[in-house]
Every structure is written in C-alpha cells, then in structure tokens.
XYZ file of C-alpha atoms in Angstrom:
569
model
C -15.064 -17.746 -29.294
C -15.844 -15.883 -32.627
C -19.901 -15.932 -34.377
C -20.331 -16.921 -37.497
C -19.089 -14.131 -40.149
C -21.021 -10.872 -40.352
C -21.029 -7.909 -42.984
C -18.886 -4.434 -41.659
C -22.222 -3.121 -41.307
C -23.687 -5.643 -39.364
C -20.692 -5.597 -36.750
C -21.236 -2.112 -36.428
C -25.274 -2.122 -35.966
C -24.427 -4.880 -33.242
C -21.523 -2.306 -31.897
C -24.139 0.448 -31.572
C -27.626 -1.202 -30.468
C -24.726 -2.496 -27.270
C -23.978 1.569 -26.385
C -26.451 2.862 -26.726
C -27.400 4.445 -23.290
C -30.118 6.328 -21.564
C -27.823 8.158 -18.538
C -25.134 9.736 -18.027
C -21.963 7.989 -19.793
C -18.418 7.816 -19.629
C -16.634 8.127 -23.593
C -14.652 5.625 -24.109
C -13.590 5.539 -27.772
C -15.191 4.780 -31.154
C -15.050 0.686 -31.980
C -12.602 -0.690 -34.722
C -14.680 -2.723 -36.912
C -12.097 -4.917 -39.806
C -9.637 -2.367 -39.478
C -11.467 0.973 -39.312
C -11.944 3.048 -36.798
C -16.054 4.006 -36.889
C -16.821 7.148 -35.220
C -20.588 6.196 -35.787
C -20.013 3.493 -33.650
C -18.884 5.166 -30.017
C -18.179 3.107 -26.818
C -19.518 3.756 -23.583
C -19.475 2.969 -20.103
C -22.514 3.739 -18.035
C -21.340 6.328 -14.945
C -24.222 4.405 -12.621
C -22.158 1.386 -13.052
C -18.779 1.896 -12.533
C -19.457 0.619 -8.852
C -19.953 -2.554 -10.260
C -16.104 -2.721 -10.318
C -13.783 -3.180 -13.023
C -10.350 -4.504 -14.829
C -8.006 -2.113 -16.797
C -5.451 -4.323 -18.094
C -2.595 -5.273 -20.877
C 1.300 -5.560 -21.069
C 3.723 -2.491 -20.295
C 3.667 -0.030 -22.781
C 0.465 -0.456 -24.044
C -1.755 2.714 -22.854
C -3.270 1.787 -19.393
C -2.348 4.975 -17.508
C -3.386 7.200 -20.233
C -6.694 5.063 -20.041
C -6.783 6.038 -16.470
C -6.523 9.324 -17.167
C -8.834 10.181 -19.970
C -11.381 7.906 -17.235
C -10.563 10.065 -14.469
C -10.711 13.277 -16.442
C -14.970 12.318 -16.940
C -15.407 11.417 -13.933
C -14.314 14.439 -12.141
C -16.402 16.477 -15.282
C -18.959 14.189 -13.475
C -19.006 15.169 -10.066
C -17.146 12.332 -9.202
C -13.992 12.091 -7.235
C -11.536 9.612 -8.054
C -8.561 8.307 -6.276
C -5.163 7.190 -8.362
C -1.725 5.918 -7.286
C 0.831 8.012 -9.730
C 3.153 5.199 -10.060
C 4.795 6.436 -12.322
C 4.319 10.236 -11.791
C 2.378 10.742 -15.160
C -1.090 11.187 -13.310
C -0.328 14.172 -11.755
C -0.660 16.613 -15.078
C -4.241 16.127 -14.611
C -3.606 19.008 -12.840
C -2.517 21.211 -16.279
C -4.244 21.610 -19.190
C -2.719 19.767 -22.430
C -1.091 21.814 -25.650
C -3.114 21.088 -28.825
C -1.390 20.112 -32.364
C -2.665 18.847 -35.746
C -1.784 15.719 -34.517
C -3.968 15.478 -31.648
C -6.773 17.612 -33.598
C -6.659 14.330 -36.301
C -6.745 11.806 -33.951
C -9.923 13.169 -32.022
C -11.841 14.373 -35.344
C -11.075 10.654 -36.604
C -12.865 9.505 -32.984
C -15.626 11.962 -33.028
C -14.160 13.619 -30.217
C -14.626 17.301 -29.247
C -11.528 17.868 -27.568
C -9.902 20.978 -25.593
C -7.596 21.600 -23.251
C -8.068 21.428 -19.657
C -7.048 20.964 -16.131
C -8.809 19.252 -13.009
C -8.982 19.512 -9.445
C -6.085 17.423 -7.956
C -5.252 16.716 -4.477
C -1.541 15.404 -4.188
C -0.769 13.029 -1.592
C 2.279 10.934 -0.565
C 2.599 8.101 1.920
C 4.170 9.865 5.237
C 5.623 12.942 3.538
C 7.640 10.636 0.768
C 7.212 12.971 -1.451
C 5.737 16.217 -1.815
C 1.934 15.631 -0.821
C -0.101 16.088 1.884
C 0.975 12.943 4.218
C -0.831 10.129 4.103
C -0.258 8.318 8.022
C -2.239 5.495 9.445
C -2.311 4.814 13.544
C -1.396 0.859 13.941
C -4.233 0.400 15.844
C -6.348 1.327 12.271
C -3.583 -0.470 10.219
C -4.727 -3.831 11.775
C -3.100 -7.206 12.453
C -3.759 -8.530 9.082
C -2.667 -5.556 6.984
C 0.241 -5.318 9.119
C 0.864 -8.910 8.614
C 1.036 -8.546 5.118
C 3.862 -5.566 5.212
C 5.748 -7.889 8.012
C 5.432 -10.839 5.523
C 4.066 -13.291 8.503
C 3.025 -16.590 8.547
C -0.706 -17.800 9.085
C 0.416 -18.659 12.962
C 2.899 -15.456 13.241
C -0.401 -13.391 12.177
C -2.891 -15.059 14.313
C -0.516 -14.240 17.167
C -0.367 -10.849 16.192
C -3.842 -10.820 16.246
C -3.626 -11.808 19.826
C -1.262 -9.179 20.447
C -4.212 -6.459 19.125
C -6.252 -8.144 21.439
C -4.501 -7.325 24.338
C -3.874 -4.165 23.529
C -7.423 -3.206 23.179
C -8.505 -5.050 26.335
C -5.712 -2.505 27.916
C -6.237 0.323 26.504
C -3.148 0.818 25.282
C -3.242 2.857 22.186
C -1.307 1.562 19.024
C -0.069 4.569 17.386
C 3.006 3.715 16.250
C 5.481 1.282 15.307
C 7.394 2.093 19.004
C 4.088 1.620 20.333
C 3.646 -2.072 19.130
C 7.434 -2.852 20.073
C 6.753 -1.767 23.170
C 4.281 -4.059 23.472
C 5.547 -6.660 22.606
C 8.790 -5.877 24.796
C 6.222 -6.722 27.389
C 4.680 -9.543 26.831
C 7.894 -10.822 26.682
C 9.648 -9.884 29.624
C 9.113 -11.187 32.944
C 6.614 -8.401 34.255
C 4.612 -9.775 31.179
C 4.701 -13.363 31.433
C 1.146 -13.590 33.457
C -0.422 -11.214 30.750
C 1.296 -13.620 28.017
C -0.113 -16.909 29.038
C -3.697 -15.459 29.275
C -3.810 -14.197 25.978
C -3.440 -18.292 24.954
C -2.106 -19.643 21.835
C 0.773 -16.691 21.835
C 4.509 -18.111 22.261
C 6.726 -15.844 23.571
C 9.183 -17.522 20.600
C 6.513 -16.229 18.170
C 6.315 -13.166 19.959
C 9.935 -12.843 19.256
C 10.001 -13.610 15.944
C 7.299 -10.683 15.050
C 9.360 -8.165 17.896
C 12.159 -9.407 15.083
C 10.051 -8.668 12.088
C 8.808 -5.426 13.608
C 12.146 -3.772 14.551
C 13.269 -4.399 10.973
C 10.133 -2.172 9.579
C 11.992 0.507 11.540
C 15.489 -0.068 10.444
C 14.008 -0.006 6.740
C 12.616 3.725 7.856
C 9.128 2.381 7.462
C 7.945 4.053 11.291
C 6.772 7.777 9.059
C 4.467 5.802 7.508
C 2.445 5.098 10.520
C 1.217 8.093 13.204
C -1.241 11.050 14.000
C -2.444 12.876 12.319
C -4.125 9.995 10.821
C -5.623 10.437 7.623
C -9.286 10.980 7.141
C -10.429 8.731 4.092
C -13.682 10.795 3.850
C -10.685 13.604 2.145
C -11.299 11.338 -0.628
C -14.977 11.837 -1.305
C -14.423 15.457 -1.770
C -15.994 17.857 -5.146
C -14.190 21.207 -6.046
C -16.210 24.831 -5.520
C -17.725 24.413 -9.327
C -19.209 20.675 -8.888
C -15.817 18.898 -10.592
C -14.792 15.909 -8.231
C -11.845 16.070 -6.533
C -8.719 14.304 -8.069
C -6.715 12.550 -5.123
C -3.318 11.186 -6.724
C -0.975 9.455 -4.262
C 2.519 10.069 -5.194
C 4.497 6.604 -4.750
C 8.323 7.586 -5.571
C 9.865 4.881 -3.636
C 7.323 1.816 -5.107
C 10.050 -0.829 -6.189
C 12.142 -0.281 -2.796
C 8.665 -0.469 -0.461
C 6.291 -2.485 -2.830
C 4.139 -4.397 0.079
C 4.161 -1.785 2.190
C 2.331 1.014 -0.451
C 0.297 -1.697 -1.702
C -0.836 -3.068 1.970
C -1.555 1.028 1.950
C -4.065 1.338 -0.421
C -6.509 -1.559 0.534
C -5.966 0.125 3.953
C -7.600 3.273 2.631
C -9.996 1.035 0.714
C -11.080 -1.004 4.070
C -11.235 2.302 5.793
C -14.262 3.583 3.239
C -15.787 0.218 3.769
C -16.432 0.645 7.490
C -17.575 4.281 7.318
C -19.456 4.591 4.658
C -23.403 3.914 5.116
C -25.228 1.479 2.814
C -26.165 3.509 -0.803
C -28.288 1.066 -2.681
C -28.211 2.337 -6.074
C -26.571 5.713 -7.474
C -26.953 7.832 -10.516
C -23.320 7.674 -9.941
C -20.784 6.466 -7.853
C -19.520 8.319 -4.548
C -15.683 7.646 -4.991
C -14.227 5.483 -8.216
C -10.725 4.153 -6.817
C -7.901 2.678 -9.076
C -5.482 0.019 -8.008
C -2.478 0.417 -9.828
C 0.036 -2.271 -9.854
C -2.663 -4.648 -8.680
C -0.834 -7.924 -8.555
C 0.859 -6.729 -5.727
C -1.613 -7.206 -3.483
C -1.908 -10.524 -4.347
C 1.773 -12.095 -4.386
C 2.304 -14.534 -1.755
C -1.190 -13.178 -0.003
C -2.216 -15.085 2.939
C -5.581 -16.698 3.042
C -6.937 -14.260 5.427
C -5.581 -11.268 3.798
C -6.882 -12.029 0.505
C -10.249 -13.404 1.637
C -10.444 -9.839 3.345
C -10.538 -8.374 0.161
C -12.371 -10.553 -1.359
C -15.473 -9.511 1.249
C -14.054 -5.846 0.995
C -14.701 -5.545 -3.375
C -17.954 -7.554 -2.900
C -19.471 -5.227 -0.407
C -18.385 -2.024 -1.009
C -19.815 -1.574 -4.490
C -23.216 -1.078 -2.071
C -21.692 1.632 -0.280
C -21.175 3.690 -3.637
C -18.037 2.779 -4.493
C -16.481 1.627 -7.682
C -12.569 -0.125 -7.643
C -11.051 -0.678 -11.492
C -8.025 -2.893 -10.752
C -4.875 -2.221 -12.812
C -2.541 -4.933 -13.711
C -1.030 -6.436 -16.783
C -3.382 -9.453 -17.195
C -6.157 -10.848 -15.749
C -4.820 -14.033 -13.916
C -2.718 -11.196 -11.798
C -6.037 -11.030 -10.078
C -7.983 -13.943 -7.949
C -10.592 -16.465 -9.443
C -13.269 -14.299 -6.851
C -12.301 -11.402 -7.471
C -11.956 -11.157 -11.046
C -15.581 -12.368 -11.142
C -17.015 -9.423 -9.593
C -14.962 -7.409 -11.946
C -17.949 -6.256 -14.838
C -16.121 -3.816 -16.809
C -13.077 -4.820 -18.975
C -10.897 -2.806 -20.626
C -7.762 -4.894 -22.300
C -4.908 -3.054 -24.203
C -2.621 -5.355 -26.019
C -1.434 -8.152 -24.800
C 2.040 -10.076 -25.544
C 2.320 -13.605 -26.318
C 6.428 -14.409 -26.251
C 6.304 -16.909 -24.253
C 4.400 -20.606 -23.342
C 3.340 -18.176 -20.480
C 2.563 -15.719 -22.384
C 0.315 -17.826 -24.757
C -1.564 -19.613 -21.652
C -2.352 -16.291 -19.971
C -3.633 -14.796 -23.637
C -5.735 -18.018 -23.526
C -7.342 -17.508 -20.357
C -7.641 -13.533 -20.902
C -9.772 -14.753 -23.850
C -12.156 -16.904 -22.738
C -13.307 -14.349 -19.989
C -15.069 -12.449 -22.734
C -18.494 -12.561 -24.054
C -18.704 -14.505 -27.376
C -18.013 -11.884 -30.147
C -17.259 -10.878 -33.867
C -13.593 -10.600 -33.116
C -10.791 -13.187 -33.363
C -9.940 -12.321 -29.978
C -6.560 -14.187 -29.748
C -5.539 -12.345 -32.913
C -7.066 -8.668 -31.769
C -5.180 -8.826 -28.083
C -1.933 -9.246 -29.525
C -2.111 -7.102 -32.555
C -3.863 -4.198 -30.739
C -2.079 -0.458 -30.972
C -0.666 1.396 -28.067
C -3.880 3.758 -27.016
C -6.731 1.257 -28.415
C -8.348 -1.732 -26.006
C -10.791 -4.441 -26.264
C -13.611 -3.429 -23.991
C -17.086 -4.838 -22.766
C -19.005 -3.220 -19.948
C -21.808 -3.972 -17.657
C -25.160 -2.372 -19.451
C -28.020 -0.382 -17.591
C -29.807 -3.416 -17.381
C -26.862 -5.200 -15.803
C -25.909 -7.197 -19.226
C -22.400 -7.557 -20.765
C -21.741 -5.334 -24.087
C -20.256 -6.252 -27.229
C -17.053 -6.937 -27.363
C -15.823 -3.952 -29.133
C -11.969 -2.952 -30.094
C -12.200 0.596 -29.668
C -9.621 3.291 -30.196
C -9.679 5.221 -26.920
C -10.158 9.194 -26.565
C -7.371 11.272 -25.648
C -6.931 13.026 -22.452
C -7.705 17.084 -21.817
C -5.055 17.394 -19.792
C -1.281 16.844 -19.931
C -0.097 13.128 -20.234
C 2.851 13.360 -18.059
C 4.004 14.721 -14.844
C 3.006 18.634 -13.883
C 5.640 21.330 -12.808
C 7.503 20.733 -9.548
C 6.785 24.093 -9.002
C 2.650 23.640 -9.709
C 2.691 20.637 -7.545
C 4.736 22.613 -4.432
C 1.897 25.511 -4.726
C -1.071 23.320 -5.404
C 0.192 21.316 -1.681
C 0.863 24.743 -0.102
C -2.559 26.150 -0.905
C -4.195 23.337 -0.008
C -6.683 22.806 3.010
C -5.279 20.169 4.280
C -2.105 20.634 4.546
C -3.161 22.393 7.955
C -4.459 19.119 9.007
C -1.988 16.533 7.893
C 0.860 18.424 7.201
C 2.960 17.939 10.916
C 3.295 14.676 12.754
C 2.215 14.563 16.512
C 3.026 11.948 19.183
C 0.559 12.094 21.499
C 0.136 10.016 24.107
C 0.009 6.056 24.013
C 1.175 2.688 24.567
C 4.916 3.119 24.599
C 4.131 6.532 27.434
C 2.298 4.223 29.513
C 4.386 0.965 29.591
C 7.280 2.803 30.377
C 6.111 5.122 33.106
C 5.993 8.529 31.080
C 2.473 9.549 31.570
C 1.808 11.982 34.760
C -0.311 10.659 37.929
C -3.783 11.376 37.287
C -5.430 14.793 38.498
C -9.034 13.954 38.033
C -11.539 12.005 36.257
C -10.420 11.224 32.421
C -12.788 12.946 29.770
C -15.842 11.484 29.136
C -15.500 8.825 26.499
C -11.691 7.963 27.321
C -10.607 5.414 29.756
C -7.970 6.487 32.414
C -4.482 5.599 31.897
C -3.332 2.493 33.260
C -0.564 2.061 35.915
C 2.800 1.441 34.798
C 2.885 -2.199 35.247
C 6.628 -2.759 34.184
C 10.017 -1.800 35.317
C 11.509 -2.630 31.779
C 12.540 0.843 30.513
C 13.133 3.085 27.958
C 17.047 1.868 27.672
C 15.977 -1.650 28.066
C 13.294 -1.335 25.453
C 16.152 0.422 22.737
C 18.604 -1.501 24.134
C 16.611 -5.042 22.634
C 15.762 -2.769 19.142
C 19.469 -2.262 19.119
C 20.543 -5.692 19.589
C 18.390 -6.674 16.892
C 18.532 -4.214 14.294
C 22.453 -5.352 14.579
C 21.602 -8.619 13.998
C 19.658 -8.338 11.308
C 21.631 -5.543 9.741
C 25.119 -7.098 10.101
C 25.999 -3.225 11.046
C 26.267 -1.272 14.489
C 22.940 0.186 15.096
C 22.757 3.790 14.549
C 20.235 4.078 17.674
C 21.092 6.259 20.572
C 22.676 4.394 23.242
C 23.869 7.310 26.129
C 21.976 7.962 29.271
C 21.114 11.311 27.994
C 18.629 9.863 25.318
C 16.253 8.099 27.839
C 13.741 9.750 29.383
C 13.740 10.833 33.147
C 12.564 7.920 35.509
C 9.303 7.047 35.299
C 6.462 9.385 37.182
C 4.480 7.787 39.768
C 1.629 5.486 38.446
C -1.557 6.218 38.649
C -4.451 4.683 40.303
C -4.944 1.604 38.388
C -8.481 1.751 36.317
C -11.650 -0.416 37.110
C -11.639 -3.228 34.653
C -13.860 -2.555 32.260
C -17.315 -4.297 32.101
C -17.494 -7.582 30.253
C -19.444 -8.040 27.201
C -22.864 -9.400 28.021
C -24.566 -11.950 26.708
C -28.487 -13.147 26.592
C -30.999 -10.128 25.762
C -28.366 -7.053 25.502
C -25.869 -9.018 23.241
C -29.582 -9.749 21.209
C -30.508 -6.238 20.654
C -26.791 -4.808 20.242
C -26.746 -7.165 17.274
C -30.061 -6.231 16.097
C -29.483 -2.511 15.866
C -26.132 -2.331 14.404
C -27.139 -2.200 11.281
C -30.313 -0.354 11.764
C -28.726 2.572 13.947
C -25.017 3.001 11.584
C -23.722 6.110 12.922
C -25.343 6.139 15.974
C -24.554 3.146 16.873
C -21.226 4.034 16.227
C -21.181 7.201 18.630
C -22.589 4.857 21.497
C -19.463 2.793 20.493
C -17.253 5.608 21.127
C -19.037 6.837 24.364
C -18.817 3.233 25.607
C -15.054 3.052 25.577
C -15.516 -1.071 26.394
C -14.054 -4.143 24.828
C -17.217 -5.031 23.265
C -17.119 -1.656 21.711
C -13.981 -2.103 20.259
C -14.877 -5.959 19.074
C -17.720 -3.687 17.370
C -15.508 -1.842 15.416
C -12.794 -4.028 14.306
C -13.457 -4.373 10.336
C -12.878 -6.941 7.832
C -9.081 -6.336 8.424
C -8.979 -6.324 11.744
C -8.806 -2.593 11.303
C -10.089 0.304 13.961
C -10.037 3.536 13.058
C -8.656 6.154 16.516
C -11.273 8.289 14.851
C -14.003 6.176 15.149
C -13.374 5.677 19.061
C-alpha cells in the first residue's frame, strides 16, 4: 500500500525521524527519495537488534552477497563475530583490504560514506576438509535422527524409525561416530543375533530398517562418510573476537554446493541447533553474541518434513534469547515458511524480477509484507539497481521503520575471493588447525559390535560406561560384504570396496564382562526436581548429565533435533 502523496521533503523528514538511533548502529545506506539518493537521510539498523532475526533477499544478480559483506564488515568493527557460507567464494576477501578508485571515492562521497580500505579477521572453514579450511566434522550421534533424515531424504515413518534406531543406540551405549558406526548398527538389528533387540525397540520393521541400511550405504558411496567424525567441531569456535576487539569472521567454504545441496544445508542448521543447546539464556544485549547468515536459504526448506521444519521453527524462535541473530538469504520471501518469515524483523529486499505469472504473484506477496509506505512498492522492487534495497528494520523500541529505498554502502574490503595463497597461510597459522585439522577414529559402535575392542583391565573412567560384550557373530566381512551388495545395486557398478581376507580385521578379542544395565529413569519426586532444576542449574546440570552416564541423561540432552553433542557427555 502507498499514503497519500507527500512533498520530497516530507518523505525525507519521515525517512530520518525512522533512523534516527540512540546506540550503536549498523550503516546501511542513505534512502532514495523520487529518484535521489539523500545522504541527509542515512539508514540504519540498530546492532541490539539484529537478534531479532532477519531477511536479506532479491533475484540473482542483484547485490545480496555484497550486502552481506558490507553487514559483516560492521559487525566484526563491532565486536561481533559473524558466521557466512561463501557460496560462491566471494566472502572470503573479507580477509584483504579493497583498492580505492575515483569510482568508488564518488559513490561513497554521494552516500556520505567515509570509506577506506581494510581487512578483517577471518576464520576459513570447509565441511570435512572439502576445501581448504579448517574441517568442519559432526559425530552422528550430534548430527541426530532428524537432521540425518533430512540428508537421507526419509519419509515421516523411515525417520521415526530412525529415531528408534538412536534410541537404541543410546540405551547401549554404543557411540555413533560415524557413518560405519550407524551401518553397523543397523547390520544388527537386522540380523538374527538382533532380532530380540529389534522387536523391543517396537514400531521398527526390519523392512524399514532395510530401506534406511539402503539409504545409508548410499551416503557412503556418494563420499559423504568425511563429513561426519572426531574431531568434532566445537560451535563455541564461532563466538570468537580477534586480539584488538574485531569479531571473528567464520566463512565456510562450500565448493561442492550444487553436487551436495541437502547435505551442506542440513549442515548449517546443525551448527545452528548446536548454539541453541549450549548457549545459556542472554535476555537482552547491547549486541548480539554471534549474527549467523543462511545463504541459499530455500534449501532448507524444499521438500522439509514436518518435524524437520517445525525444529527450526522452535530453533529461530528461541535462540534470538540466547544472543543470537540469523538473517536468512534467499531470493524471495515465500522461499521461507509462513512461521518463520514472521519472526523475521529486519528486511532488506534488492530487486526483484517479475517475468513470469510466478514472478508477479511472488512480487505481490513480497509487497504486502511491508509496512504501509511512500513508495509504489510494486514499481520500486522491480526497478531497483544492482547494490540498492528496500529496507525496514525493527526500531529500539521494537517498531517497524520506514520503508526506505536506500542505496547501500560499499564494502572495506575486497568484493571477491582472496589469494589462494592468503587463504593456505591464514589456515596454516591458525589455532585450530591443531585441533580440527586430522581425523581420529576412536573407539565406538562399529569396534564393539564386531568384537574389536580389548577385554576389559579394570574399572572404565569415571563418567564412561564400560564397553559392552560383543553380542554378535556377524563380522567385519559380513558387515562390508552387505555395503557391497548394495552399493552394487544401487550403483549399477562393481563396488570398489575391499573384498580379500586381508582387509578384515583379526577375529574378534574376547568380550568383556557384560555391563550392569544401567538404572532406569525414575519417576515421582526425583523426576519432579530433575525437571525443576534444569533450567535453573544450565551448566551444572549439564556436568551432572555427563557424570551420570544414564539413559535419562542422555533423554536430557537430546535437543530440538534430536541432536547430542559427544562433547556434552
């Protein structure tokens, strides 16, 4: 909707009674008022609400990353770290500083903008070493059923079973590192040592077992197992400032996107969920802790399940309290959900295109989410230039802005990808390469279904529950031989697995004393009081979690996504 016509000057006094803002501020641009850029008339976002979530969106071509950038530039200036997927590859010349030219030096004078060149504090990461950044590895265990449901493309039943599946591996203590770890299993519950086990777990087929074994071994033959493993990554790495105050920059190479699209997606919320459960309430910030941008976010929500995207629904409502700020990044706004988009205060849309009867019903929709303003709005989206947006924020008060088209400010640093060569030295010099940097397999489910973990010496260290007897003869060979026998199947091809004696390991040690069963939870007066001080105790309820080492300790910490982080046990 458009109000009643106004004078150039009035627009503008409306434009700058909206912005103007006690604290701190992130720059946005000066507004475009019938035609003219206004440098009087500047556009701000304030930095203590940028937890209250927002939506950076418009059609390909039309400036979004650069808007990320110049965003994330202030925020680091801030003291704020920020978390990007480089899509692309662009993000990462935050880490050098830009070349000036008159160009540039017009285009910022004409904004009011007291540019100079700069660089940032940027941590590069890539999902299990694909790339050159510090890997990124989740455990499956801390993946979850439902996130892992998502990147197996399950059914509703298929992921309630493998809910079931998580289940009994918890209640076993059989630790889900891996992907060989869940195949393994799974190889037992379906195999005739297994069968008891199977029918107690209830409403788990071993046909639906199947089917996810199925799913599973093809997440292997697509090379997807690097992805998940130990070291797993610490998402408090992302809350990190630099020696002089600057937030740390962490920017997730993703060079394989279009081949792995669900899988890097599914990634990110996990990192997002991960924050959410260990992170203590915040209430309200000068600024926010982390700011985290979803790039490419309709693909998290194509073909979602109802449990997946109800997660996130609970997962962008809640962690806003926590300190936390998400801007989703897409090319319109019906890419995102009805409930999610609502929590979604401030809006910055670049251009959209209107080609299509599509095209025209999205630009339809995308306008009547704004606040009523001076602007023909279906006019302004589609004539808007590449770098300028049509933007309204959430106040200090917690009230919408003007609308205002505003030409945006120009990054410090360079808009486009940094050396190999600066990337390779920033990764070498880094602190956590140490850390993340080499894969381990420690010891876990596959080890003890198949017989591979020594007879026990002693007690197990405090905290940790002894390792269970080997309660299978299925082994190693029987286990590959099935993965083989699928793969094939699915792959039309021989499998390229091993398949000689001299690839299994030796036969299995002798078991060891089979462990008490852990105690039950308990109901009545201690059930009562565990509820009652969860949320009063946080993290020490947390370390009586770990110490506990019981079932009800893991129901504890199972999040929104079913997800349990090895370092939280």
């Amino acid at each position: 909707m458009r109000m009643a016509n106004k004078t150039t000057a009035e627009k503008l006094a409306t434009i700058q009674q909206g912005y103007t803002l006690e604290g701190a501020t992130i720059e946005l641009g000066a507004a475009i008022v019938d035609g003219e850029v206004h440098k009087e008339a500047q556009v701000r976002l304030p930095l203590a609400m940028m937890n209250r979530h927002g939506l950076v969106a418009g059609a390909t071509g039309t400036g979004k990353t650069v808007t990320l950038h110049m965003i994330a530039e202030q925020l680091s200036t801030a003291g704020v770290p920020v978390f990007l997927a480089d899509i692309k590859g662009d993000l990462s010349g935050l880490a050098t500083p830009a070349t000036g030219s008159e160009k540039l030096t017009a285009r910022t004078s004409a904004l009011g903008q007291d540019w100079s060149a700069k660089n940032f504090p940027v941590e590069f990461l890539s999902l299990g070493g694909d790339g050159n950044g510090i890997p990124v590895r989740a455990t499956i265990t801390s993946f979850g059923p439902i996130l892992l449901s998502r990147i197996m493309d399950l059914n509703d039943t298929q992921e309630s079973s493998l809910q079931l599946i998580f289940h009994f591996a918890d209640q076993k203590n059989l630790e889900l590192i891996d992907l060989k770890d869940l195949r393994a299993v799974i190889q037992f519950l379906t195999s005739d040592e297994g069968k008891a086990e199977l029918e107690n777990l209830g409403g788990l087929s071993k046909a639906t077992a199947g089917v996810i074994l199925r799913e599973l071994v093809g997440l292997e033959a697509q090379g997807m197992e690097k992805f998940f493993g130990e070291p797993e990554f610490d998402t408090a790495e992302l809350l990190r400032t630099a020696p002089d105050g600057r937030g740390v920059v962490s920017c997730l190479e993703l060079p394989t996107l279009q081949t792995k699209p669900l899988l890097f997606s599914t990634f990110l919320m996990w990192l997002l969920a991960d924050l959410f459960e260990d992170l203590p309430e915040a209430g309200d910030l000068d600024k926010p802790k982390l700011v985290f941008f979803l790039d490419e976010a309709h693909l998290l929500f194509n073909d979602a399940s109802k449990a997946f995207l109800e997660a996130i629904t609970t997962t962008v409502r809640l962690i806003r309290s926590k300190g936390v700020g998400i801007f989703f990044v897409t090319q319109t706004p019906k890419d995102v959900p009805a409930d999610i988009l609502g929590q979604l205060a401030n809006r910055v849309q670049h251009a959209l295109r209107a080609f299509t009867p599509e095209d025209a019903k999205a630009l339809k929709a995308t306008v009547s989410t704004f606040p009523v303003s001076d602007y023909d709005l279906e006019k302004t989206l589609t004539s808007a230039g590449i770098g300028e947006a049509v933007i309204t924020v959430m106040n200090e008060k917690g009230a919408p802005t003007p609308v205002a088209l505003t030409r945006l400010r120009a990054p410090e640093s360079v808009m486009g990808p940094s050396t190999d060569e600066l990337i390779r030295s920033t990764v070498a010099a880094s602190a956590l390469l140490s850390k993340y940097g080499t894969a381990v397999d420690n010891v876990s489910a596959y080890e003890k279904l198949n017989g591979q973990v020594a007879a026990s010496t002693g007690d197990p260290a405090p905290g940790l529950p002894p390792a269970p007897a080997s309660s299978t003869g299925t082994s190693q060979a029987d286990i590959d031989a099935e993965a083989r026998r699928i793969e094939e199947e699915i792959l039309g091809r021989p499998s390229s697995r091993p398949s000689t004696p001299e690839s299994y390991p030796a036969p299995p040690m002798p078991a060891p004393p089979a462990p008490a069963p852990a105690p039950a939870p308990q109901d009545g007066m201690f059930g009562d009081i565990a509820g009652a001080l969860g949320g009063a105790l946080g993290g020490g309820l947390k370390s009586m979690v770990r110490s506990m080492g019981t079932q009800l300790g893991r129901d504890l910490m199972r999040g929104v996504f079913g997800t349990s982080s090895r370092r939280r046990r």
